[in-house]
Short mmCIF file of C-alpha atoms and ligand atoms in Angstrom, two decimals:
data_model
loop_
_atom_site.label_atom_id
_atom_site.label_comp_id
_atom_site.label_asym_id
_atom_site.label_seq_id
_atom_site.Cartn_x
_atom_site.Cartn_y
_atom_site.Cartn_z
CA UNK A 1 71.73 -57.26 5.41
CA UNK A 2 68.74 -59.22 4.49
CA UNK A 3 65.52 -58.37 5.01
CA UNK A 4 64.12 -60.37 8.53
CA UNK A 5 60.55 -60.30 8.28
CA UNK A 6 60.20 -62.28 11.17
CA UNK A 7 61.88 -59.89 13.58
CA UNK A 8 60.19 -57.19 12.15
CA UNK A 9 56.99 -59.00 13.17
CA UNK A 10 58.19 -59.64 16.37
CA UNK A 11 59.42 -55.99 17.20
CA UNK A 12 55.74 -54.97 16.06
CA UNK A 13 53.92 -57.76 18.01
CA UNK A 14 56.00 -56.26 21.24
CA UNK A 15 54.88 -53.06 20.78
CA UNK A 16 51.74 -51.31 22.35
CA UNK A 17 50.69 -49.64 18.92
CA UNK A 18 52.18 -48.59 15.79
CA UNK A 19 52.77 -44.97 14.42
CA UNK A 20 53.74 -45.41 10.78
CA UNK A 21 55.47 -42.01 9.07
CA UNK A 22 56.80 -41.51 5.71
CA UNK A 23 58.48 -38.10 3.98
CA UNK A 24 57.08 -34.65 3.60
CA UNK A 25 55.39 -34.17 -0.01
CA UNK A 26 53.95 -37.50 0.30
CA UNK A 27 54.33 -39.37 -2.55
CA UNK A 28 52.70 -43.02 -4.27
CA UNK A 29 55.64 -45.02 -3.12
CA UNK A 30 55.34 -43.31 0.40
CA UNK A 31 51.87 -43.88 1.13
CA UNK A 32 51.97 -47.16 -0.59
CA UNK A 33 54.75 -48.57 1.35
CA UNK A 34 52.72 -46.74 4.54
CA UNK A 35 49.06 -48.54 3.76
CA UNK A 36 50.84 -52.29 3.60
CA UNK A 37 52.86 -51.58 6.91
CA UNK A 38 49.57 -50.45 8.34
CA UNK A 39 47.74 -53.85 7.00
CA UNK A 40 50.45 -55.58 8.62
CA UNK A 41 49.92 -54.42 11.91
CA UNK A 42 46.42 -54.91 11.49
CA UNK A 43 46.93 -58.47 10.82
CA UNK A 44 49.64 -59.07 13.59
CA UNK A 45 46.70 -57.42 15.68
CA UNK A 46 48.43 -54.29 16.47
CA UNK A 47 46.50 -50.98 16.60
CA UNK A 48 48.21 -48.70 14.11
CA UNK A 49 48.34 -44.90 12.96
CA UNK A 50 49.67 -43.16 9.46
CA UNK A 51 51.55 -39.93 10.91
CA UNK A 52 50.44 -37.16 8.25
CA UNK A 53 50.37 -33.71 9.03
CA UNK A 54 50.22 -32.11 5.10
CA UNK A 55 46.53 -31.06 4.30
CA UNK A 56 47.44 -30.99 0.51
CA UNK A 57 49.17 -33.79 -1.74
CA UNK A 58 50.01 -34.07 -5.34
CA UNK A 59 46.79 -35.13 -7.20
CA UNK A 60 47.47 -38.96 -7.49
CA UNK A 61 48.60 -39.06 -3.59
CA UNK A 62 44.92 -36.47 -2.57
CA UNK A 63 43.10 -39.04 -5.13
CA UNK A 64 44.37 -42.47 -3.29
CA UNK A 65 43.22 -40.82 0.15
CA UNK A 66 40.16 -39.86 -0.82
CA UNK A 67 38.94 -43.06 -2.20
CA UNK A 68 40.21 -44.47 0.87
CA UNK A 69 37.78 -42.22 3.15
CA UNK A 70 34.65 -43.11 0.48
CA UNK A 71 35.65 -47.04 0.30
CA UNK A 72 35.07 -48.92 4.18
CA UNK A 73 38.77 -49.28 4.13
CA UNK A 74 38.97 -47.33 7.73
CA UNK A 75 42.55 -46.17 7.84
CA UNK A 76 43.46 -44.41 10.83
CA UNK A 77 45.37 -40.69 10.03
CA UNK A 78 46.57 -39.01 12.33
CA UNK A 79 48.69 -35.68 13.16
CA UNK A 80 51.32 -35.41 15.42
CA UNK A 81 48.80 -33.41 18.11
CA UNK A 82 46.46 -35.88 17.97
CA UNK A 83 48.82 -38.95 18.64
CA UNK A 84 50.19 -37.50 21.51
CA UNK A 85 47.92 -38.85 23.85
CA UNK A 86 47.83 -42.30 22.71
CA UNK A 87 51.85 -42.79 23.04
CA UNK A 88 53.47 -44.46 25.62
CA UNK A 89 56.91 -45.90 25.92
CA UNK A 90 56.03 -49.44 24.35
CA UNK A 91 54.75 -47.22 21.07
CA UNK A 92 56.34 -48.42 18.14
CA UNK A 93 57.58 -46.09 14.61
CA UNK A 94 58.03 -47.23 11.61
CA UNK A 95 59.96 -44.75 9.23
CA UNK A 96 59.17 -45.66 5.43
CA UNK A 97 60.65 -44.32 2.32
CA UNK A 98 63.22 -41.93 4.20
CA UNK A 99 65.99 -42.48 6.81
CA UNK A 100 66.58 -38.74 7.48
CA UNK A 101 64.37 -37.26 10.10
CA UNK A 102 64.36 -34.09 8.97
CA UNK A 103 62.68 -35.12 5.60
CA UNK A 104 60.17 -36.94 7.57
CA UNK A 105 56.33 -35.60 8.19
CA UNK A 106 57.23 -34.60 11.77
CA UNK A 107 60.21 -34.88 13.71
CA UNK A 108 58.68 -34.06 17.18
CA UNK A 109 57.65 -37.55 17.07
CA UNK A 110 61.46 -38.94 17.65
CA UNK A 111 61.39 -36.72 21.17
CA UNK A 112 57.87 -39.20 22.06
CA UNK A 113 59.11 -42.90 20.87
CA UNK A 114 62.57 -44.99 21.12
CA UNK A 115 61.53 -48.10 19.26
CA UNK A 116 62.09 -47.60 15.79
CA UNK A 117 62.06 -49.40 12.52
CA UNK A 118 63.43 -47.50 9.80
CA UNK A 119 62.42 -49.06 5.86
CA UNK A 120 64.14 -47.49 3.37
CA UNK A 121 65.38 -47.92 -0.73
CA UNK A 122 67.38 -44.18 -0.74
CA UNK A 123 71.23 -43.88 -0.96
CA UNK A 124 72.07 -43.37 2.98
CA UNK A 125 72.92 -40.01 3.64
CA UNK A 126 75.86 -39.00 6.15
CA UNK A 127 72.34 -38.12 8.42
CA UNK A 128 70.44 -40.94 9.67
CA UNK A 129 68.16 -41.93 12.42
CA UNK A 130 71.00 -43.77 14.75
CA UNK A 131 69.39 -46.08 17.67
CA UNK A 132 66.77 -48.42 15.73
CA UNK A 133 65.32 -51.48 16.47
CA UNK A 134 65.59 -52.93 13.06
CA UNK A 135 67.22 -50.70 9.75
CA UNK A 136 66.87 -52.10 6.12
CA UNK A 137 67.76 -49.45 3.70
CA UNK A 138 68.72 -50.75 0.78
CA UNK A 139 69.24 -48.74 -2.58
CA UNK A 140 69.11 -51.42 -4.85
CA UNK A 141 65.44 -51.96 -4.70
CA UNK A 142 62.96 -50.14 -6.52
CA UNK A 143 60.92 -48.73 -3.96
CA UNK A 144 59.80 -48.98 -0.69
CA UNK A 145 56.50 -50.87 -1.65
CA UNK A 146 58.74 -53.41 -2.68
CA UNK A 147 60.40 -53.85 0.52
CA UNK A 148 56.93 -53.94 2.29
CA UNK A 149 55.55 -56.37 -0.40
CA UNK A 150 58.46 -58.93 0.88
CA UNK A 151 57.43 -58.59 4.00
CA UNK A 152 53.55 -59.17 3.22
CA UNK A 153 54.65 -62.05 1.28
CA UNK A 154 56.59 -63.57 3.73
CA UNK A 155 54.18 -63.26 6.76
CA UNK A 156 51.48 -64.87 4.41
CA UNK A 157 49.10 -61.44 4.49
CA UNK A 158 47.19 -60.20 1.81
CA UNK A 159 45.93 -56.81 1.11
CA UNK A 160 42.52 -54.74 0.17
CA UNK A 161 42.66 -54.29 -3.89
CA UNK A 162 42.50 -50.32 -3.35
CA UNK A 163 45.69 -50.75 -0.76
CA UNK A 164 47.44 -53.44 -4.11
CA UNK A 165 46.81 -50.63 -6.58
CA UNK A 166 47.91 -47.95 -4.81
CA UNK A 167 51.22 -50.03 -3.85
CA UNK A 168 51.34 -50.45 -7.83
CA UNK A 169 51.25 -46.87 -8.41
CA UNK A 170 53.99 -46.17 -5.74
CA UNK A 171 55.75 -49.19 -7.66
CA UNK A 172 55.36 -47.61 -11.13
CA UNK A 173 56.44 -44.22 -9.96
CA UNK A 174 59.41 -45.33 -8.12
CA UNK A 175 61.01 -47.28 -11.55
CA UNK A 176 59.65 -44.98 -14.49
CA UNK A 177 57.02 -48.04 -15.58
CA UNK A 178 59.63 -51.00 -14.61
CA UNK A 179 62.70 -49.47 -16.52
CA UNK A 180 64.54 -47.87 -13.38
CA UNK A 181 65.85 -50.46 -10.93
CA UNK A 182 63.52 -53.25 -11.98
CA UNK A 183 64.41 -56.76 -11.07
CA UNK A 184 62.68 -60.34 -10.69
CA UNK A 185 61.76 -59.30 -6.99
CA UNK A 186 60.40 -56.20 -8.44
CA UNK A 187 58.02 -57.94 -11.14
CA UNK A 188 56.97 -60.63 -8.43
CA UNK A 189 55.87 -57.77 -6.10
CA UNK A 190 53.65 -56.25 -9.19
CA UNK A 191 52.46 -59.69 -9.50
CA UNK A 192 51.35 -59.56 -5.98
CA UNK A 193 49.74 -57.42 -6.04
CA UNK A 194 47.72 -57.97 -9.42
CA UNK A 195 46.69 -61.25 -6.82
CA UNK A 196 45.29 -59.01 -4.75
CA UNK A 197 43.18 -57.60 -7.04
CA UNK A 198 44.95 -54.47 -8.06
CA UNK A 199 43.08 -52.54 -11.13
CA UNK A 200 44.73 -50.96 -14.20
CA UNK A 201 41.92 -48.66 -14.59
CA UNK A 202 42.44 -47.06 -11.02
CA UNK A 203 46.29 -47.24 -11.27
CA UNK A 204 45.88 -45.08 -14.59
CA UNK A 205 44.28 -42.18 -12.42
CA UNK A 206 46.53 -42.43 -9.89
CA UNK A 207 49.37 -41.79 -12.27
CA UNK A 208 47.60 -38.53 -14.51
CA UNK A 209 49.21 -35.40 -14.29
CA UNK A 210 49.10 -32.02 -14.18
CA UNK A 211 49.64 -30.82 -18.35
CA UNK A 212 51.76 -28.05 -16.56
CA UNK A 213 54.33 -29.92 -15.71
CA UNK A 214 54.68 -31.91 -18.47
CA UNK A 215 55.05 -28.71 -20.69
CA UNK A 216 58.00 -27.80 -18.36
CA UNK A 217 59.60 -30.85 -19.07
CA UNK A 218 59.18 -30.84 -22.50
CA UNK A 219 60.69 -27.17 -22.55
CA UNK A 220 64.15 -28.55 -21.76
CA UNK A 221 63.65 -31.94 -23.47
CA UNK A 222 62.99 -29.63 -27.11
CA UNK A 223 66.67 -28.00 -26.37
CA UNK A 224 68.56 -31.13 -25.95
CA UNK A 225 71.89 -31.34 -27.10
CA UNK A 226 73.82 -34.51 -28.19
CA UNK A 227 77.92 -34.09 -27.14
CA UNK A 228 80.24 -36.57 -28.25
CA UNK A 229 77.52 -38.32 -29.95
CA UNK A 230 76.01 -39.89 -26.68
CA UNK A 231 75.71 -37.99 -24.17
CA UNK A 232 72.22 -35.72 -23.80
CA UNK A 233 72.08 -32.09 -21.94
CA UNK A 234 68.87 -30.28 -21.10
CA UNK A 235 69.59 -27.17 -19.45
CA UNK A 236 66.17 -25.54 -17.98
CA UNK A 237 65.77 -21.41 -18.19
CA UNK A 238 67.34 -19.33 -15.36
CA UNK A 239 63.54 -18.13 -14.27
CA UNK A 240 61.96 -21.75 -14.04
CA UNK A 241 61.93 -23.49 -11.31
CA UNK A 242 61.88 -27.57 -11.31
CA UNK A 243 61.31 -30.14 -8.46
CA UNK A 244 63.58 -32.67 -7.84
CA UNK A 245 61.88 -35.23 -9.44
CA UNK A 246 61.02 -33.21 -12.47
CA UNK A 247 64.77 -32.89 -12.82
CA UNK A 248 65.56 -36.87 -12.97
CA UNK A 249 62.31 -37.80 -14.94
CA UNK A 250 63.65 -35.10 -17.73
CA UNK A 251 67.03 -37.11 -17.76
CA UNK A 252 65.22 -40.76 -17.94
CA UNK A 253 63.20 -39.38 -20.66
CA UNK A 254 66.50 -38.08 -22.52
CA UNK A 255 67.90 -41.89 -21.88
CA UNK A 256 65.29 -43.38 -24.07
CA UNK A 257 66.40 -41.77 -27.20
CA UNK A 258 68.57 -43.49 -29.97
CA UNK A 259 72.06 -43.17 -29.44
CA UNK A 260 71.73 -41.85 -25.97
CA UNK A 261 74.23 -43.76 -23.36
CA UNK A 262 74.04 -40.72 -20.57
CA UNK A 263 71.69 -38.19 -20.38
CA UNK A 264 71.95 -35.07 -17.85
CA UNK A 265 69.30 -32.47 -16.86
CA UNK A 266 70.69 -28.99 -15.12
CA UNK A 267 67.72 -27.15 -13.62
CA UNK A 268 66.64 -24.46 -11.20
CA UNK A 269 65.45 -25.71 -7.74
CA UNK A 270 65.81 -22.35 -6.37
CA UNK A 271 67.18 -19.33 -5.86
CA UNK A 272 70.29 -20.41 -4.52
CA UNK A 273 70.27 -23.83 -6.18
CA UNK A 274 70.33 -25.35 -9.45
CA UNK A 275 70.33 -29.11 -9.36
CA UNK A 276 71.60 -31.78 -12.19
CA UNK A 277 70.82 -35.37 -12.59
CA UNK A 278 72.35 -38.44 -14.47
CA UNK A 279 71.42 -41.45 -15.81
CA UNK A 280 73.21 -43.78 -17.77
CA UNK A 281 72.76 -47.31 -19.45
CA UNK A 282 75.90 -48.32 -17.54
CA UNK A 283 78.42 -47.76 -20.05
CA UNK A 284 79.39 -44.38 -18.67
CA UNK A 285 79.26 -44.09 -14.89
CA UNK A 286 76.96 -40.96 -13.94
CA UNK A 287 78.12 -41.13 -9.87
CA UNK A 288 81.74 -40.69 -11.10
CA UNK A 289 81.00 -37.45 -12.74
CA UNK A 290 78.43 -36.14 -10.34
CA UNK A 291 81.01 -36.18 -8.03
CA UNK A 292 82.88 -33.75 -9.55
CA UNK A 293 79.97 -31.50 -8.62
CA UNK A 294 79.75 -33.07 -4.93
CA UNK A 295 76.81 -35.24 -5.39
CA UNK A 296 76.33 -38.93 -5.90
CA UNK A 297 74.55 -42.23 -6.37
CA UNK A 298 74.91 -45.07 -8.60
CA UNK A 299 76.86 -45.84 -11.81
CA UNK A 300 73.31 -45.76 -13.84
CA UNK A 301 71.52 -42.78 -11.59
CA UNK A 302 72.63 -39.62 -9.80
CA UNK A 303 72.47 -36.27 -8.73
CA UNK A 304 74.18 -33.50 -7.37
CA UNK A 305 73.07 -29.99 -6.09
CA UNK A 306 75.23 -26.91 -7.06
CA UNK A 307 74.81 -24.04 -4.54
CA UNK A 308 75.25 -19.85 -6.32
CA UNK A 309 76.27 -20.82 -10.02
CA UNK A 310 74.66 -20.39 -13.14
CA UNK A 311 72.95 -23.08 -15.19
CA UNK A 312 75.61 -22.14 -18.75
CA UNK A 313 78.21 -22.13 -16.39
CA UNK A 314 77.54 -25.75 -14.88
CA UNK A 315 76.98 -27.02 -17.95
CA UNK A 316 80.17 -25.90 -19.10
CA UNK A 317 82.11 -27.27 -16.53
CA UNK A 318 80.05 -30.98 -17.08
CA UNK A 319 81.69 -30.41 -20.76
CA UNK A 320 85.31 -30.09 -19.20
CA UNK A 321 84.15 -33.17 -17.02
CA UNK A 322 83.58 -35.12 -20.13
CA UNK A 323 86.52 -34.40 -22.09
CA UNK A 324 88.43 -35.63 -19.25
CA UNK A 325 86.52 -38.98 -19.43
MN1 MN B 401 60.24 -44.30 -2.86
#
């Protein structure tokens, strides 16, 4: 499917107003992808609302919304108790960054509004948001700023340089720094929104972390083990706990070094799960042997979630999975 900016427009230019929602634990791509939908709208004329309900965000996602509040960039944030009253049946949702709506901020919001546009760059899950207006999930783009940054382009709309950085950020995040994913489109979006005016300095903050986590990463990365001379493990400790994303960036990081074709990170999520990811160059397909452990994705990146094991014994069963390779 390609990407129809046009009827995307027109769905929004029918509608009475626009609630745009992204995915719980808000992240750079999320709010990115949210703030050029919103500027959009604006543009088509179209009164418009970012659905967020969390009070706290990761530091770079708290940092973008603050300087939004101290800059004149007005963006109107709402909850789900406060839009209530300014719904009616010609209300328009756009769903960025997720397709499943029980990742989103808040699902009440599907029981108040039909018309919905769902924007996505995640493998689609067996659940889905079924009835749309207009669907464009697509896993082979980077991120969902991308997608939106088509769409800008297309429609002839530029952005506020706080909005282009923040885009940037959600752009960076989304492809490890342009190695994940990154194509032409996905340079000519960064150049975007460098046009726009987006600053390196800003983008820099956006990205900091906590030194916590990175200590947590670098805890498994200082165990790796090489098998079969190119494929890296990290195992994490039975008592730490790891995010999702933790999990993967351990495995990219494990990719970069020399003689490294696959790289897999097995990790504690919680107490009933311990999650591994996969990435590959593309000589050894990663979704093929995450399978085995009933996850997926894509030859180069992919994941699966392992419900009551341990972490030694997963990782010896990914041994038997390579030896059968
Ligand atoms: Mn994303």
């Amino acid at each position: 499917v390609e990407l129809d900016a046009k009827k995307i427009q027109r769905i929004i230019g029918d509608s009475f107003n626009v609630i745009i929602m992204a995915h719980k634990n808000l992240d750079l791509d999320a709010l990115g992808s949210s703030l050029g939908m919103y500027f959009l709208c604006k543009k088509v004329n179209k009164n418009a609302f970012l659905l967020i309900e969390e009070t706290t965000s990761e530091k770079g996602v708290a940092r973008a919304l603050k300087s939004l509040k101290e800059q004149q960039t007005k963006i109107n944030i709402k909850t789900f108790l406060e839009l209530q009253s300014l719904l009616n049946e010609k209300s328009l949702l756009v769903i960025l960054d997720v397709h499943r709506a029980s990742l989103t901020q808040n699902k009440d919001i599907f029981k108040m509004i039909n018309n919905i546009i769902v924007l996505d760059h995640h493998i689609k899950d067996s659940e889905y948001i079924d009835k749309t207006l207009y669907e464009y999930i697509d896993s082979n783009q980077s991120s969902t700023s991308e997608i939106v940054i088509e769409l800008l382009k297309e429609l002839d709309i530029y952005i506020p340089s706080s909005i282009a950085t923040i885009m940037l950020a959600g752009i960076v995040v989304d492809t490890n720094h342009f190695s994940l994913k990154t194509t032409s489109f996905t340079h000519e979006a960064a150049s975007y929104l460098y046009e726009n005016g987006a600053e390196i300095n800003e983008l820099q903050y956006l990205l900091k972390e906590d030194l916590d986590k990175y200590i947590m990463r670098q805890k498994i990365i200082n165990k790796l083990e090489i098998v079969s001379g190119n494929k890296a493990i990290g195992c994490g400790e039975e008592n730490d706990y790891y995010r999702n994303e933790e999990i993967a960036k351990i495995a990219d990081t494990m990719l970069s070094f020399n003689e490294v074709e696959a790289s897999f990170t097995i990790a504690r999520i919680n107490d009933e799960t311990v999650g591994i990811s996969g990435r590959s160059l593309g000589n050894i397909n990663v979704q093929k042997i995450m399978e085995k452990f009933g996850g997926g994705g894509h030859v180069t990146d992919a994941a699966a979630q392992i419900k009551e094991e341990s972490i030694d014994l997963i990782k010896q069963r990914l041994l038997e999975v390579f030896n059968q390779l």
